[in-house]
XYZ file of C-alpha atoms in Angstrom:
500
model
C -52.106 45.144 -23.175
C -53.697 45.303 -26.624
C -51.304 42.683 -28.034
C -52.106 40.308 -25.181
C -55.772 40.723 -26.048
C -54.941 40.054 -29.700
C -53.684 36.554 -28.910
C -55.891 35.908 -25.873
C -59.206 36.323 -27.699
C -58.804 33.403 -30.114
C -57.215 31.288 -27.367
C -60.144 31.874 -25.030
C -62.513 31.173 -27.897
C -60.820 27.835 -28.568
C -60.906 26.913 -24.873
C -64.617 27.773 -24.690
C -65.299 25.161 -27.356
C -64.024 22.475 -24.974
C -67.287 22.868 -23.040
C -69.622 20.018 -24.078
C -71.965 20.911 -26.932
C -75.019 20.194 -24.818
C -74.103 23.076 -22.525
C -72.554 25.550 -24.950
C -73.306 26.280 -28.617
C -75.342 23.230 -29.619
C -75.395 22.852 -33.403
C -72.894 23.542 -36.173
C -74.496 26.847 -37.182
C -74.084 28.271 -33.686
C -70.445 27.148 -33.561
C -69.718 28.740 -36.947
C -71.272 32.026 -35.798
C -69.235 31.859 -32.591
C -66.012 31.386 -34.576
C -66.916 34.337 -36.791
C -67.650 36.467 -33.712
C -64.349 35.620 -31.997
C -62.261 36.109 -35.133
C -64.202 39.294 -35.897
C -63.399 40.635 -32.426
C -59.739 39.710 -32.999
C -59.789 41.556 -36.329
C -61.251 44.567 -34.557
C -58.370 44.506 -32.067
C -55.903 44.251 -34.977
C -57.538 47.255 -36.652
C -57.365 49.157 -33.355
C -53.673 48.252 -33.167
C -53.179 49.770 -36.613
C -55.231 52.820 -35.627
C -53.217 53.673 -32.511
C -49.855 52.824 -34.076
C -47.496 55.796 -34.393
C -46.493 55.658 -38.063
C -44.009 58.483 -37.582
C -41.954 56.138 -35.388
C -42.555 52.911 -37.285
C -39.039 51.602 -36.675
C -39.645 51.635 -32.922
C -41.331 48.709 -31.186
C -44.730 49.889 -29.977
C -47.589 48.645 -27.794
C -45.082 46.377 -26.104
C -45.506 43.925 -23.267
C -42.312 42.796 -21.538
C -42.719 40.602 -18.459
C -40.481 38.005 -16.857
C -41.438 34.512 -17.998
C -38.699 32.260 -16.612
C -36.180 34.520 -14.881
C -33.744 31.721 -14.039
C -32.925 31.231 -17.732
C -33.667 34.763 -18.917
C -36.931 34.093 -20.752
C -39.419 36.954 -21.053
C -42.947 37.302 -22.354
C -42.086 40.079 -24.771
C -44.536 41.242 -27.429
C -44.516 44.297 -29.695
C -45.200 45.549 -33.199
C -43.390 47.812 -35.620
C -43.850 48.718 -39.278
C -42.561 45.308 -40.371
C -44.959 43.184 -38.352
C -48.081 45.391 -38.280
C -49.268 44.696 -41.878
C -48.889 40.946 -41.318
C -50.881 41.125 -38.079
C -53.776 42.835 -39.842
C -53.571 40.457 -42.839
C -53.626 37.377 -40.592
C -56.595 38.603 -38.567
C -58.459 39.504 -41.770
C -57.871 36.153 -43.489
C -58.916 34.206 -40.389
C -62.143 36.187 -40.105
C -62.898 35.698 -43.811
C -62.375 31.959 -43.412
C -65.024 31.905 -40.698
C -67.321 33.980 -42.902
C -66.846 31.314 -45.562
C -67.620 28.553 -43.060
C -70.913 30.225 -42.163
C -72.437 28.843 -45.378
C -69.947 26.125 -46.293
C -69.895 23.485 -43.592
C -66.785 21.261 -43.613
C -67.219 18.146 -45.747
C -66.342 15.841 -42.873
C -68.601 17.565 -40.339
C -67.132 18.224 -36.865
C -67.491 22.000 -37.220
C -66.760 22.468 -33.527
C -63.343 20.846 -33.785
C -62.474 22.737 -36.974
C -63.448 26.045 -35.392
C -61.282 25.374 -32.355
C -58.307 24.387 -34.498
C -58.580 27.500 -36.658
C -58.663 29.703 -33.566
C -55.553 28.004 -32.165
C -53.952 28.454 -35.569
C -54.700 32.173 -35.335
C -53.050 32.327 -31.899
C -49.843 30.855 -33.321
C -49.760 33.101 -36.369
C -50.457 36.346 -34.514
C -48.040 35.367 -31.749
C -45.281 34.735 -34.267
C -45.698 38.200 -35.767
C -45.665 39.940 -32.370
C -43.143 37.908 -30.312
C -39.841 39.623 -29.475
C -38.156 36.865 -27.445
C -36.471 34.055 -29.392
C -37.962 31.234 -27.334
C -41.411 32.834 -27.266
C -41.164 33.309 -31.042
C -40.300 29.633 -31.449
C -43.204 28.542 -29.230
C -45.715 30.501 -31.301
C -44.008 29.341 -34.498
C -44.622 25.738 -33.454
C -48.199 26.226 -32.218
C -49.480 26.262 -35.795
C -48.148 22.810 -36.720
C -50.626 20.476 -35.018
C -53.761 22.477 -35.916
C -52.794 22.668 -39.596
C -51.834 18.981 -39.601
C -55.274 18.135 -38.200
C -57.102 20.430 -40.648
C -55.468 18.639 -43.571
C -55.732 15.131 -42.094
C -59.394 15.344 -41.008
C -61.070 17.560 -43.625
C -58.739 17.115 -46.596
C -59.189 15.256 -49.858
C -58.544 11.596 -50.709
C -54.775 11.923 -50.248
C -55.040 13.858 -46.993
C -53.187 11.361 -44.793
C -50.010 11.382 -46.883
C -50.164 15.161 -47.383
C -50.577 15.786 -43.653
C -47.671 13.478 -42.784
C -45.418 15.163 -45.313
C -46.387 18.584 -43.958
C -45.618 17.699 -40.354
C -42.365 15.857 -41.111
C -40.943 18.656 -43.238
C -41.915 21.392 -40.813
C -40.673 19.510 -37.756
C -37.331 18.959 -39.482
C -37.121 22.671 -40.233
C -38.129 23.541 -36.695
C -35.312 21.434 -35.272
C -32.737 23.300 -37.330
C -34.338 26.616 -36.435
C -34.222 25.921 -32.697
C -30.541 24.991 -32.799
C -29.708 28.153 -34.763
C -31.671 30.373 -32.388
C -30.138 28.840 -29.279
C -26.683 29.220 -30.804
C -27.315 32.947 -31.248
C -28.931 33.331 -27.829
C -26.140 31.550 -25.948
C -23.289 33.287 -27.769
C -24.913 36.728 -27.567
C -26.017 36.304 -23.963
C -29.589 37.393 -24.657
C -32.767 36.057 -26.196
C -34.294 39.491 -26.690
C -34.838 40.080 -30.403
C -34.772 43.872 -30.093
C -31.370 43.775 -28.409
C -30.019 41.366 -31.004
C -31.263 43.612 -33.808
C -29.706 46.687 -32.198
C -26.315 44.966 -31.897
C -26.223 43.896 -35.578
C -24.065 40.879 -34.839
C -21.725 42.515 -32.326
C -20.257 39.897 -30.001
C -20.817 37.023 -32.413
C -17.847 35.630 -34.319
C -17.890 35.345 -38.100
C -18.065 31.552 -37.931
C -20.943 31.570 -35.463
C -22.880 33.955 -37.683
C -22.341 31.798 -40.770
C -23.448 28.656 -38.960
C -26.405 30.293 -37.226
C -27.746 31.863 -40.419
C -27.491 28.526 -42.229
C -29.447 26.730 -39.498
C -32.091 29.412 -39.076
C -32.309 30.036 -42.808
C -32.984 26.364 -43.550
C -35.593 26.227 -40.799
C -37.410 29.267 -42.157
C -36.942 28.118 -45.767
C -38.989 24.972 -45.120
C -41.937 27.098 -43.992
C -41.577 29.609 -46.844
C -41.144 27.182 -48.759
C -37.926 27.572 -50.750
C -36.981 25.232 -53.582
C -35.998 22.367 -53.134
C -37.652 22.202 -49.677
C -41.067 22.940 -51.160
C -42.381 19.479 -52.014
C -44.774 19.328 -49.044
C -46.659 22.417 -50.238
C -48.457 21.231 -53.425
C -49.770 18.124 -51.672
C -50.882 20.092 -48.613
C -52.695 22.704 -50.705
C -54.312 20.174 -53.005
C -55.727 18.073 -50.177
C -56.534 20.795 -47.634
C -60.070 22.205 -47.373
C -60.603 25.717 -48.704
C -60.086 27.471 -45.351
C -56.901 25.465 -44.757
C -55.480 26.439 -48.144
C -56.348 30.114 -47.632
C -54.595 30.312 -44.256
C -51.675 28.179 -45.357
C -50.948 30.370 -48.376
C -52.063 33.675 -46.946
C -50.418 33.615 -43.524
C -48.417 30.482 -42.659
C -45.957 30.815 -45.540
C -45.280 34.400 -44.448
C -43.979 33.157 -41.109
C -40.898 31.784 -42.867
C -39.914 34.926 -44.763
C -40.868 37.126 -41.804
C -38.573 35.035 -39.604
C -35.636 35.542 -41.951
C -36.213 39.306 -41.957
C -37.019 39.688 -38.270
C -34.579 37.217 -36.713
C -31.820 36.121 -39.084
C -30.894 39.293 -41.016
C -30.334 41.668 -38.079
C -28.898 39.215 -35.556
C -26.258 37.598 -37.812
C -25.617 40.079 -40.664
C -22.237 38.590 -41.632
C -23.843 35.182 -42.006
C -26.571 36.760 -44.143
C -23.979 38.359 -46.429
C -22.093 35.044 -46.747
C -25.173 33.020 -47.717
C -27.053 35.722 -49.683
C -25.806 34.625 -53.161
C -26.931 31.062 -52.420
C -30.279 32.308 -51.173
C -30.669 34.317 -54.371
C -29.756 31.271 -56.467
C -32.331 29.017 -54.829
C -34.880 31.837 -55.085
C -34.576 32.249 -58.858
C -34.515 28.485 -59.426
C -37.764 28.354 -57.450
C -39.261 31.148 -59.564
C -38.598 29.358 -62.849
C -39.323 25.881 -61.472
C -42.646 27.019 -60.011
C -43.715 28.557 -63.315
C -42.738 25.495 -65.352
C -44.497 23.217 -62.887
C -47.655 25.334 -63.221
C -47.604 24.863 -66.989
C -47.752 21.093 -66.416
C -50.625 21.064 -63.906
C -54.135 19.796 -64.573
C -55.592 20.528 -61.109
C -56.604 24.106 -60.270
C -55.560 24.068 -56.605
C -52.275 22.343 -57.394
C -51.525 24.992 -60.017
C -52.135 27.761 -57.483
C -49.930 25.907 -54.987
C -47.005 25.739 -57.404
C -47.535 29.411 -58.245
C -46.851 30.132 -54.561
C -43.415 28.544 -54.908
C -42.612 31.025 -57.661
C -44.077 34.057 -55.935
C -42.297 33.311 -52.677
C -39.135 32.987 -54.759
C -39.450 36.700 -55.564
C -39.821 37.396 -51.840
C -36.634 35.420 -51.113
C -34.784 37.178 -53.944
C -35.673 40.529 -52.390
C -34.343 39.372 -49.027
C -31.145 38.068 -50.633
C -30.221 41.531 -51.954
C -29.773 42.771 -48.341
C -30.929 46.238 -49.415
C -33.841 48.354 -48.185
C -35.390 48.157 -51.660
C -35.150 44.369 -51.743
C -36.401 43.772 -48.198
C -39.263 46.218 -48.780
C -40.073 44.212 -51.903
C -40.162 41.052 -49.798
C -42.526 42.582 -47.245
C -44.743 44.005 -49.984
C -44.721 40.660 -51.778
C -45.790 38.910 -48.579
C -48.896 41.078 -48.255
C -49.718 40.966 -51.963
C -49.371 37.191 -52.087
C -51.551 36.782 -49.014
C -54.352 38.876 -50.515
C -54.226 37.466 -54.033
C -53.595 33.808 -53.288
C -56.171 33.842 -50.512
C -58.684 35.040 -53.107
C -57.516 32.434 -55.625
C -58.042 29.588 -53.164
C -61.484 30.892 -52.188
C -62.474 30.936 -55.855
C -60.907 27.534 -56.506
C -62.912 26.118 -53.616
C -66.120 27.586 -55.050
C -65.369 26.145 -58.492
C -64.826 22.694 -57.000
C -67.982 22.973 -54.881
C -70.108 23.872 -57.896
C -68.664 21.507 -60.469
C -67.567 18.672 -58.194
C -63.975 18.701 -59.400
C -60.895 20.864 -59.645
C -59.489 18.912 -62.600
C -59.087 21.371 -65.468
C -59.669 18.630 -68.039
C -63.027 17.755 -66.508
C -64.050 21.360 -65.914
C -63.712 22.183 -69.584
C -64.166 25.800 -70.643
C -66.819 28.439 -71.060
C -66.887 29.472 -67.403
C -67.319 33.078 -68.523
C -70.660 32.250 -70.092
C -71.944 29.721 -67.540
C -70.787 31.537 -64.363
C -69.697 35.053 -65.374
C -69.238 36.475 -61.858
C -67.175 33.508 -60.745
C -65.098 33.687 -63.927
C -64.663 37.437 -63.505
C -63.340 37.045 -59.958
C -60.983 34.274 -61.062
C -59.728 36.470 -63.909
C -59.130 39.399 -61.568
C -57.160 37.235 -59.120
C -55.147 35.616 -61.927
C -54.103 38.875 -63.585
C -53.245 40.302 -60.159
C -51.079 37.256 -59.453
C -49.255 37.473 -62.792
C -48.167 41.002 -61.881
C -50.399 43.344 -63.882
C -49.394 46.978 -63.126
C -51.938 48.681 -60.922
C -52.616 45.557 -58.863
C -50.809 44.345 -55.745
C -48.771 41.582 -57.374
C -46.790 43.995 -59.561
C -44.926 45.992 -56.943
C -43.304 43.219 -54.946
C -41.877 41.545 -58.048
C -40.767 44.790 -59.695
C -39.009 46.014 -56.558
C -37.341 42.601 -56.080
C -35.919 42.848 -59.603
C -34.771 46.404 -58.912
C -33.125 45.265 -55.687
C -31.302 42.496 -57.572
C -30.015 45.064 -60.060
C -28.433 47.021 -57.216
C -27.673 44.574 -54.394
C -25.722 45.341 -51.236
C -22.170 46.510 -51.911
C -20.741 43.387 -50.229
C -22.488 41.112 -52.756
C -21.346 40.237 -56.305
C -23.390 42.565 -58.532
C -22.822 40.545 -61.726
C -24.277 37.451 -60.062
C -27.371 39.301 -58.924
C -27.905 40.889 -62.336
C -27.949 37.345 -63.702
C -30.482 36.449 -61.015
C -32.552 39.444 -62.123
C -32.561 38.214 -65.714
C -33.620 34.703 -64.725
C -36.327 36.056 -62.410
C -37.562 38.233 -65.297
C -37.923 35.083 -67.383
C -39.888 33.561 -64.522
C -42.238 36.563 -64.551
C -42.912 35.982 -68.250
C -43.606 32.296 -67.600
C -45.958 33.302 -64.773
C -48.007 35.340 -67.238
C -47.949 32.375 -69.617
C -49.441 29.828 -67.238
C -52.123 32.143 -65.890
C -53.184 33.222 -69.373
C -53.213 29.568 -70.413
C -55.421 28.790 -67.417
C -57.865 31.569 -68.261
C -57.882 30.667 -71.934
C -58.889 27.089 -71.200
C -61.189 27.592 -68.208
C -62.992 30.898 -68.593
C -63.039 30.847 -72.396
C -62.524 27.627 -74.331
C -65.287 25.203 -75.277
C -68.249 25.343 -72.859
C -68.991 22.121 -71.022
C -72.179 20.301 -71.984
C -73.798 20.141 -68.552
C -73.679 23.158 -66.240
C -74.734 22.421 -62.629
C -77.806 24.265 -61.398
C -76.916 27.410 -59.472
C -73.363 27.552 -60.829
C -73.797 31.144 -61.967
C -74.988 32.404 -58.594
C -72.552 33.780 -56.031
C -73.938 33.889 -52.510
C -73.821 36.901 -50.203
C -71.395 34.996 -47.960
C -69.008 34.473 -50.885
C -69.185 38.143 -51.779
C -68.469 39.011 -48.150
C -65.429 36.702 -48.041
C -64.002 37.831 -51.373
C -64.706 41.572 -51.458
C -62.116 42.621 -48.801
C -59.380 40.743 -50.683
C -60.355 42.380 -53.977
C -60.373 45.785 -52.285
C -57.009 45.157 -50.619
C -55.463 44.053 -53.908
C -56.646 47.258 -55.572
C -55.649 49.483 -52.649
C -52.018 48.417 -52.335
C -51.734 48.055 -56.119
C -52.910 51.562 -56.918
C -51.369 53.169 -53.818
C -48.232 51.148 -52.970
C -47.210 53.990 -50.672
C -49.861 52.629 -48.284
C -47.463 49.803 -47.402
C -44.082 51.213 -48.353
C -44.391 54.188 -46.004
C -45.047 51.777 -43.142
C -42.133 49.422 -43.826
C -39.329 51.617 -45.203
C -38.156 53.161 -41.918
C -38.153 49.894 -39.957
C -36.336 48.094 -42.768
C -33.556 50.687 -42.828
C -33.159 50.403 -39.062
C -33.187 46.609 -39.237
C -30.369 46.634 -41.801
C -28.301 49.027 -39.719
C -29.105 52.179 -41.670
C -30.711 54.042 -38.787
């Protein structure tokens, strides 16, 4: 029942916060410590899950729970993990805990710490449930649980444009969810089962070619909104720019991964003919997103907005890997998911600290000379930026390199010339990625020092070190030893794609 405990702990923690403050956890500091304790316990369960996982049988669903939920319509409460979902479970639990560590010394600007803590715990329930659910309806329920908490986090604690950003977020994601539900129900009804493990084992057997094409289009669009894929990405920059630091970290580090994970877990194995039909289009939109994201970053003057647009480009590499329909490409996508979560989570933490110290995230107002006025802050920003641009030896390199390699040798059913062209365009996007990050560092960490440096700008607190250090370590670990992740995902990916 370890996976039940994984989702039950944050849910029980959120429910406990409904008790009036006068009777339970009076004061914001006590609430913040409670949130850190609950998320820390959840992280411990996630680590225990990784510890007891049988890596020699990573393609098999493990630690499963499979109970009847609504027998009259065939719904089951079915949870499990394999080598595809396990890294995302650990990443999600880690990022949530680090967000609560951050909140321990950085109270939300709008107050109401109790409400924010409860919402973040519910958000964790939805994210962890999505990565462990093995029933289509249960998956969809968890997938939707995250919407209202994230909407509220942006709308209540966001910046000046929070209302519009929150509305755009909820409208886009609800539209995508509607398409996703129709696609899933189409597969479930035609296949006669909602069990994701059975659907994956059948590899489309019993579903006509037309049904598979239609179902993949519907599910793919639904997941693409969450990813987000160009041109369905326009909600993301606004949401990131206006969201508080913890909202941006979880949005980039975990929520975006739900979209690409859904394509890999649900769409690819259940409707493989539909995936092969739409793969060239998916690859096209992916490489357009890579180049568009990089060009948009070159035009940005706000630090958080620049990082947000960089996510569009990086997730484009993830989508390109998926579009190749090869073990190399899908492994690249899974690796890119983890790398992006670690690196972009760190970037948003640092961006939040810059804004807190200097009162703005506008690059024109920040000026330069950060390396001399706040060397530790500038050093962390530099590390995260060079990791994000794909420096060999850091986590960002492997996902992008393997995606390009997968595009060079796509699945035999796909047009190789088209994907080689995609590879060339994506390579150009990688160069542009280096350009905008180096431009950022040149102007912000070097450049002309600003005249007035706020008191205490150079000091990094112990809480900030505690929140950032695990992400730095993770970026180094999977960058220097990519086998750490690839050995976990390779077997399950081959099985998922029908290779045994």
